[in-house]
Structure formats: C-alpha cells, structure tokens
C-alpha cells in the first residue's frame, strides 16, 4: 500500500511540475525523497519475503525429515508420546469398531501418495542438451 501511495505521490509531483506549480529543483528533490523511500520499502519487502520463503523451506524440510523417521520415532515412543505423534500426522480419526479410520494431514498425505506411485517423478534426463552433446561426440 505504501509503495502504491508513493507511485501516486510521484505522479502528482510530475503533474505539478508539468503545470508549472512546482519548480525544477523542488521537483527533483521531491522525486529523490520518493525514490529513497521506495528503495527502503522495497528492501523491507524483499527481506520479509525472504524470511517467509526461509520459513517455508524449513517447514518442508522438517516435514520430510519427520516422514522419513516416522517408523523409528513411532517405535521409540511411549503411549502418550505415540498419541501426540498421531495428532501431528492424522486428521479426522474415528473409531469404527476395533479399527481406526483416519486421514493423513495434507503434507503427509501427499508424501504417502508419492510413495505409493512408482512414477511420481519423471524419469527423464535432467539435462537433455548435455546428453545430446555426449551422443554427438
């Protein structure tokens, strides 16, 4: 929002300069202040986006690590810890007689589906141009 306001402010300053209501030196000074503020806000926005991106990467990384170690973690846990562990992995648990019906939470559901498919990942060469160059030599 602040960046949009600065664009409007820059446009108004240009209009005032064109109308002759704003002297050239004042116009340049105003544009310089607007540009400096725009640079500051853009840097803040980039830093925040980077922090969000890093947090997302850490979440993905910890989810994959948890999925890889799920069996070992399960076997090493006590009864209360197993219940807490299930709360992290499962949603909508319902007892249906002696069996437990459940859904895996989204990231674990996706990993489970990928694990069940042999072709979840394309099996093509990651650098086909390099392969062609090798075939030509």
mmCIF file of N, CA and C in Angstrom, residues 40-123:
data_model
loop_
_atom_site.group_PDB
_atom_site.id
_atom_site.type_symbol
_atom_site.label_atom_id
_atom_site.label_comp_id
_atom_site.label_asym_id
_atom_site.label_seq_id
_atom_site.Cartn_x
_atom_site.Cartn_y
_atom_site.Cartn_z
ATOM 1 N N UNK A 40 13.775 2.002 0.266
ATOM 2 C CA UNK A 40 13.704 1.483 1.640
ATOM 3 C C UNK A 40 12.573 0.470 1.779
ATOM 4 N N UNK A 41 11.398 0.837 1.283
ATOM 5 C CA UNK A 41 10.241 -0.053 1.403
ATOM 6 C C UNK A 41 10.434 -1.336 0.588
ATOM 7 N N UNK A 42 11.042 -1.225 -0.573
ATOM 8 C CA UNK A 42 11.303 -2.405 -1.404
ATOM 9 C C UNK A 42 12.274 -3.343 -0.699
ATOM 10 N N UNK A 43 13.296 -2.788 -0.064
ATOM 11 C CA UNK A 43 14.255 -3.611 0.673
ATOM 12 C C UNK A 43 13.570 -4.329 1.841
ATOM 13 N N UNK A 44 12.701 -3.624 2.553
ATOM 14 C CA UNK A 44 11.968 -4.236 3.662
ATOM 15 C C UNK A 44 11.089 -5.367 3.140
ATOM 16 N N UNK A 45 10.402 -5.121 2.039
ATOM 17 C CA UNK A 45 9.530 -6.135 1.446
ATOM 18 C C UNK A 45 10.327 -7.360 1.001
ATOM 19 N N UNK A 46 11.465 -7.146 0.387
ATOM 20 C CA UNK A 46 12.315 -8.267 -0.040
ATOM 21 C C UNK A 46 12.802 -9.079 1.156
ATOM 22 N N UNK A 47 13.205 -8.406 2.225
ATOM 23 C CA UNK A 47 13.654 -9.114 3.435
ATOM 24 C C UNK A 47 12.534 -9.933 4.054
ATOM 25 N N UNK A 48 11.340 -9.382 4.089
ATOM 26 C CA UNK A 48 10.203 -10.122 4.649
ATOM 27 C C UNK A 48 9.834 -11.313 3.772
ATOM 28 N N UNK A 49 9.872 -11.125 2.458
ATOM 29 C CA UNK A 49 9.596 -12.242 1.555
ATOM 30 C C UNK A 49 10.636 -13.344 1.713
ATOM 31 N N UNK A 50 11.885 -12.956 1.892
ATOM 32 C CA UNK A 50 12.951 -13.927 2.102
ATOM 33 C C UNK A 50 12.727 -14.691 3.405
ATOM 34 N N UNK A 51 12.320 -13.993 4.449
ATOM 35 C CA UNK A 51 12.044 -14.654 5.733
ATOM 36 C C UNK A 51 10.893 -15.646 5.594
ATOM 37 N N UNK A 52 9.857 -15.253 4.862
ATOM 38 C CA UNK A 52 8.726 -16.161 4.634
ATOM 39 C C UNK A 52 9.185 -17.370 3.843
ATOM 40 N N UNK A 53 9.984 -17.130 2.824
ATOM 41 C CA UNK A 53 10.489 -18.222 1.988
ATOM 42 C C UNK A 53 11.352 -19.178 2.815
ATOM 43 N N UNK A 54 12.223 -18.633 3.654
ATOM 44 C CA UNK A 54 13.066 -19.474 4.508
ATOM 45 C C UNK A 54 12.231 -20.280 5.497
ATOM 46 N N UNK A 55 11.209 -19.656 6.054
ATOM 47 C CA UNK A 55 10.334 -20.369 6.994
ATOM 48 C C UNK A 55 9.610 -21.504 6.273
ATOM 49 N N UNK A 56 9.166 -21.241 5.052
ATOM 50 C CA UNK A 56 8.508 -22.282 4.269
ATOM 51 C C UNK A 56 9.444 -23.428 3.958
ATOM 52 N N UNK A 57 10.685 -23.103 3.618
ATOM 53 C CA UNK A 57 11.672 -24.137 3.328
ATOM 54 C C UNK A 57 11.946 -24.983 4.570
ATOM 55 N N UNK A 58 12.070 -24.330 5.720
ATOM 56 C CA UNK A 58 12.312 -25.058 6.969
ATOM 57 C C UNK A 58 11.139 -25.973 7.307
ATOM 58 N N UNK A 59 9.920 -25.523 7.035
ATOM 59 C CA UNK A 59 8.739 -26.354 7.278
ATOM 60 C C UNK A 59 8.759 -27.584 6.387
ATOM 61 N N UNK A 60 9.052 -27.391 5.113
ATOM 62 C CA UNK A 60 9.126 -28.515 4.170
ATOM 63 C C UNK A 60 10.214 -29.487 4.602
ATOM 64 N N UNK A 61 11.357 -28.942 4.950
ATOM 65 C CA UNK A 61 12.487 -29.770 5.361
ATOM 66 C C UNK A 61 12.144 -30.597 6.608
ATOM 67 N N UNK A 62 11.520 -29.973 7.606
ATOM 68 C CA UNK A 62 11.178 -30.706 8.834
ATOM 69 C C UNK A 62 10.076 -31.729 8.581
ATOM 70 N N UNK A 63 9.142 -31.424 7.671
ATOM 71 C CA UNK A 63 8.079 -32.374 7.331
ATOM 72 C C UNK A 63 8.657 -33.610 6.673
ATOM 73 N N UNK A 64 9.558 -33.420 5.733
ATOM 74 C CA UNK A 64 10.181 -34.565 5.049
ATOM 75 C C UNK A 64 11.012 -35.379 6.034
ATOM 76 N N UNK A 65 11.733 -34.699 6.908
ATOM 77 C CA UNK A 65 12.540 -35.403 7.908
ATOM 78 C C UNK A 65 11.648 -36.222 8.840
ATOM 79 N N UNK A 66 10.525 -35.650 9.260
ATOM 80 C CA UNK A 66 9.585 -36.374 10.118
ATOM 81 C C UNK A 66 9.024 -37.597 9.387
ATOM 82 N N UNK A 67 8.686 -37.426 8.115
ATOM 83 C CA UNK A 67 8.150 -38.551 7.337
ATOM 84 C C UNK A 67 9.189 -39.659 7.181
ATOM 85 N N UNK A 68 10.434 -39.279 6.974
ATOM 86 C CA UNK A 68 11.486 -40.283 6.807
ATOM 87 C C UNK A 68 11.736 -41.060 8.095
ATOM 88 N N UNK A 69 11.566 -40.414 9.239
ATOM 89 C CA UNK A 69 11.863 -41.042 10.517
ATOM 90 C C UNK A 69 10.619 -41.531 11.259
ATOM 91 N N UNK A 70 9.462 -41.508 10.603
ATOM 92 C CA UNK A 70 8.202 -41.813 11.279
ATOM 93 C C UNK A 70 8.213 -43.177 11.953
ATOM 94 N N UNK A 71 8.662 -44.199 11.260
ATOM 95 C CA UNK A 71 8.626 -45.540 11.835
ATOM 96 C C UNK A 71 9.544 -45.646 13.051
ATOM 97 N N UNK A 72 10.752 -45.139 12.935
ATOM 98 C CA UNK A 72 11.701 -45.175 14.042
ATOM 99 C C UNK A 72 11.166 -44.384 15.233
ATOM 100 N N UNK A 73 10.616 -43.208 14.956
ATOM 101 C CA UNK A 73 10.047 -42.393 16.030
ATOM 102 C C UNK A 73 8.882 -43.110 16.708
ATOM 103 N N UNK A 74 8.037 -43.750 15.917
ATOM 104 C CA UNK A 74 6.886 -44.464 16.456
ATOM 105 C C UNK A 74 7.334 -45.576 17.402
ATOM 106 N N UNK A 75 8.294 -46.359 16.966
ATOM 107 C CA UNK A 75 8.737 -47.494 17.767
ATOM 108 C C UNK A 75 9.445 -47.077 19.052
ATOM 109 N N UNK A 76 10.038 -45.897 19.043
ATOM 110 C CA UNK A 76 10.793 -45.455 20.212
ATOM 111 C C UNK A 76 9.941 -44.672 21.220
ATOM 112 N N UNK A 77 8.677 -44.450 20.935
ATOM 113 C CA UNK A 77 7.826 -43.623 21.786
ATOM 114 C C UNK A 77 7.042 -44.436 22.802
ATOM 115 N N UNK A 78 6.700 -43.770 23.914
ATOM 116 C CA UNK A 78 5.789 -44.343 24.899
ATOM 117 C C UNK A 78 4.353 -44.114 24.441
ATOM 118 N N UNK A 79 3.393 -44.587 25.209
ATOM 119 C CA UNK A 79 1.975 -44.499 24.813
ATOM 120 C C UNK A 79 1.499 -43.056 24.641
ATOM 121 N N UNK A 80 1.800 -42.183 25.595
ATOM 122 C CA UNK A 80 1.370 -40.786 25.492
ATOM 123 C C UNK A 80 2.046 -40.088 24.319
ATOM 124 N N UNK A 81 3.325 -40.384 24.118
ATOM 125 C CA UNK A 81 4.052 -39.778 23.004
ATOM 126 C C UNK A 81 3.515 -40.270 21.664
ATOM 127 N N UNK A 82 3.095 -41.522 21.593
ATOM 128 C CA UNK A 82 2.505 -42.056 20.365
ATOM 129 C C UNK A 82 1.197 -41.331 20.046
ATOM 130 N N UNK A 83 0.392 -41.053 21.070
ATOM 131 C CA UNK A 83 -0.857 -40.326 20.861
ATOM 132 C C UNK A 83 -0.576 -38.929 20.316
ATOM 133 N N UNK A 84 0.398 -38.236 20.901
ATOM 134 C CA UNK A 84 0.778 -36.893 20.431
ATOM 135 C C UNK A 84 1.322 -36.958 19.001
ATOM 136 N N UNK A 85 2.074 -37.991 18.716
ATOM 137 C CA UNK A 85 2.638 -38.183 17.386
ATOM 138 C C UNK A 85 1.516 -38.359 16.353
ATOM 139 N N UNK A 86 0.515 -39.153 16.708
ATOM 140 C CA UNK A 86 -0.629 -39.360 15.816
ATOM 141 C C UNK A 86 -1.393 -38.063 15.578
ATOM 142 N N UNK A 87 -1.489 -37.224 16.601
ATOM 143 C CA UNK A 87 -2.168 -35.938 16.443
ATOM 144 C C UNK A 87 -1.470 -35.058 15.417
ATOM 145 N N UNK A 88 -0.146 -35.197 15.301
ATOM 146 C CA UNK A 88 0.603 -34.419 14.318
ATOM 147 C C UNK A 88 0.387 -34.943 12.896
ATOM 148 N N UNK A 89 0.173 -36.239 12.762
ATOM 149 C CA UNK A 89 0.093 -36.866 11.445
ATOM 150 C C UNK A 89 -1.320 -37.040 10.907
ATOM 151 N N UNK A 90 -2.300 -37.247 11.805
ATOM 152 C CA UNK A 90 -3.632 -37.651 11.374
ATOM 153 C C UNK A 90 -4.667 -36.562 11.577
ATOM 154 N N UNK A 91 -5.685 -36.614 10.716
ATOM 155 C CA UNK A 91 -6.846 -35.760 10.917
ATOM 156 C C UNK A 91 -8.091 -36.631 10.797
ATOM 157 N N UNK A 92 -9.165 -36.191 11.395
ATOM 158 C CA UNK A 92 -10.453 -36.889 11.379
ATOM 159 C C UNK A 92 -10.372 -38.344 11.858
ATOM 160 N N UNK A 93 -9.707 -38.628 12.988
ATOM 161 C CA UNK A 93 -9.680 -40.019 13.452
ATOM 162 C C UNK A 93 -11.045 -40.421 14.009
ATOM 163 N N UNK A 94 -11.530 -41.581 13.581
ATOM 164 C CA UNK A 94 -12.830 -42.082 14.027
ATOM 165 C C UNK A 94 -12.701 -43.577 14.272
ATOM 166 N N UNK A 95 -13.157 -44.023 15.452
ATOM 167 C CA UNK A 95 -13.163 -45.455 15.733
ATOM 168 C C UNK A 95 -14.347 -46.095 15.022
ATOM 169 N N UNK A 96 -14.055 -47.117 14.241
ATOM 170 C CA UNK A 96 -15.092 -47.881 13.545
ATOM 171 C C UNK A 96 -14.986 -49.314 14.030
ATOM 172 N N UNK A 97 -15.636 -49.581 15.161
ATOM 173 C CA UNK A 97 -15.478 -50.884 15.794
ATOM 174 C C UNK A 97 -14.062 -50.979 16.336
ATOM 175 N N UNK A 98 -13.354 -52.052 16.011
ATOM 176 C CA UNK A 98 -11.993 -52.212 16.520
ATOM 177 C C UNK A 98 -10.939 -51.473 15.687
ATOM 178 N N UNK A 99 -11.346 -50.860 14.554
ATOM 179 C CA UNK A 99 -10.361 -50.192 13.692
ATOM 180 C C UNK A 99 -10.485 -48.675 13.787
ATOM 181 N N UNK A 100 -9.394 -48.026 13.493
ATOM 182 C CA UNK A 100 -9.344 -46.567 13.491
ATOM 183 C C UNK A 100 -9.329 -46.094 12.037
ATOM 184 N N UNK A 101 -10.316 -45.295 11.672
ATOM 185 C CA UNK A 101 -10.366 -44.678 10.348
ATOM 186 C C UNK A 101 -9.776 -43.276 10.479
ATOM 187 N N UNK A 102 -8.979 -42.863 9.521
ATOM 188 C CA UNK A 102 -8.335 -41.558 9.616
ATOM 189 C C UNK A 102 -7.940 -41.065 8.230
ATOM 190 N N UNK A 103 -7.602 -39.800 8.176
ATOM 191 C CA UNK A 103 -6.979 -39.183 7.005
ATOM 192 C C UNK A 103 -5.625 -38.669 7.462
ATOM 193 N N UNK A 104 -4.642 -38.765 6.594
ATOM 194 C CA UNK A 104 -3.352 -38.153 6.893
ATOM 195 C C UNK A 104 -3.466 -36.655 6.664
ATOM 196 N N UNK A 105 -2.765 -35.869 7.450
ATOM 197 C CA UNK A 105 -2.741 -34.431 7.222
ATOM 198 C C UNK A 105 -2.051 -34.171 5.885
ATOM 199 N N UNK A 106 -2.350 -33.047 5.282
ATOM 200 C CA UNK A 106 -2.006 -32.790 3.886
ATOM 201 C C UNK A 106 -0.559 -33.095 3.490
ATOM 202 N N UNK A 107 0.454 -32.566 4.154
ATOM 203 C CA UNK A 107 1.791 -32.866 3.618
ATOM 204 C C UNK A 107 2.112 -34.349 3.669
ATOM 205 N N UNK A 108 1.623 -35.023 4.707
ATOM 206 C CA UNK A 108 1.912 -36.449 4.844
ATOM 207 C C UNK A 108 1.079 -37.269 3.858
ATOM 208 N N UNK A 109 -0.122 -36.783 3.548
ATOM 209 C CA UNK A 109 -0.961 -37.449 2.546
ATOM 210 C C UNK A 109 -0.266 -37.402 1.181
ATOM 211 N N UNK A 110 0.272 -36.248 0.827
ATOM 212 C CA UNK A 110 0.972 -36.116 -0.452
ATOM 213 C C UNK A 110 2.202 -37.017 -0.510
ATOM 214 N N UNK A 111 2.957 -37.056 0.573
ATOM 215 C CA UNK A 111 4.139 -37.917 0.607
ATOM 216 C C UNK A 111 3.744 -39.388 0.508
ATOM 217 N N UNK A 112 2.653 -39.750 1.147
ATOM 218 C CA UNK A 112 2.178 -41.129 1.100
ATOM 219 C C UNK A 112 1.761 -41.501 -0.326
ATOM 220 N N UNK A 113 1.045 -40.605 -0.994
ATOM 221 C CA UNK A 113 0.630 -40.860 -2.374
ATOM 222 C C UNK A 113 1.844 -40.990 -3.296
ATOM 223 N N UNK A 114 2.846 -40.135 -3.093
ATOM 224 C CA UNK A 114 4.061 -40.211 -3.905
ATOM 225 C C UNK A 114 4.771 -41.531 -3.665
ATOM 226 N N UNK A 115 4.794 -41.989 -2.427
ATOM 227 C CA UNK A 115 5.476 -43.235 -2.081
ATOM 228 C C UNK A 115 4.792 -44.446 -2.716
ATOM 229 N N UNK A 116 3.483 -44.363 -2.920
ATOM 230 C CA UNK A 116 2.737 -45.480 -3.482
ATOM 231 C C UNK A 116 2.855 -45.566 -4.994
ATOM 232 N N UNK A 117 3.292 -44.499 -5.642
ATOM 233 C CA UNK A 117 3.411 -44.487 -7.097
ATOM 234 C C UNK A 117 4.865 -44.693 -7.487
ATOM 235 N N UNK A 118 5.096 -45.581 -8.437
ATOM 236 C CA UNK A 118 6.456 -45.779 -8.927
ATOM 237 C C UNK A 118 6.895 -44.641 -9.838
ATOM 238 N N UNK A 119 5.943 -43.966 -10.471
ATOM 239 C CA UNK A 119 6.274 -42.921 -11.434
ATOM 240 C C UNK A 119 5.933 -41.524 -10.924
ATOM 241 N N UNK A 120 6.071 -41.287 -9.607
ATOM 242 C CA UNK A 120 5.744 -39.981 -9.052
ATOM 243 C C UNK A 120 6.676 -38.895 -9.547
ATOM 244 N N UNK A 121 7.830 -39.285 -10.015
ATOM 245 C CA UNK A 121 8.827 -38.344 -10.506
ATOM 246 C C UNK A 121 9.130 -38.705 -11.943
ATOM 247 N N UNK A 122 9.209 -37.731 -12.828
ATOM 248 C CA UNK A 122 9.531 -38.064 -14.210
ATOM 249 C C UNK A 122 10.912 -38.711 -14.296
ATOM 250 N N UNK A 123 11.027 -39.709 -15.117
ATOM 251 C CA UNK A 123 12.288 -40.434 -15.240
ATOM 252 C C UNK A 123 13.047 -40.010 -16.486
#
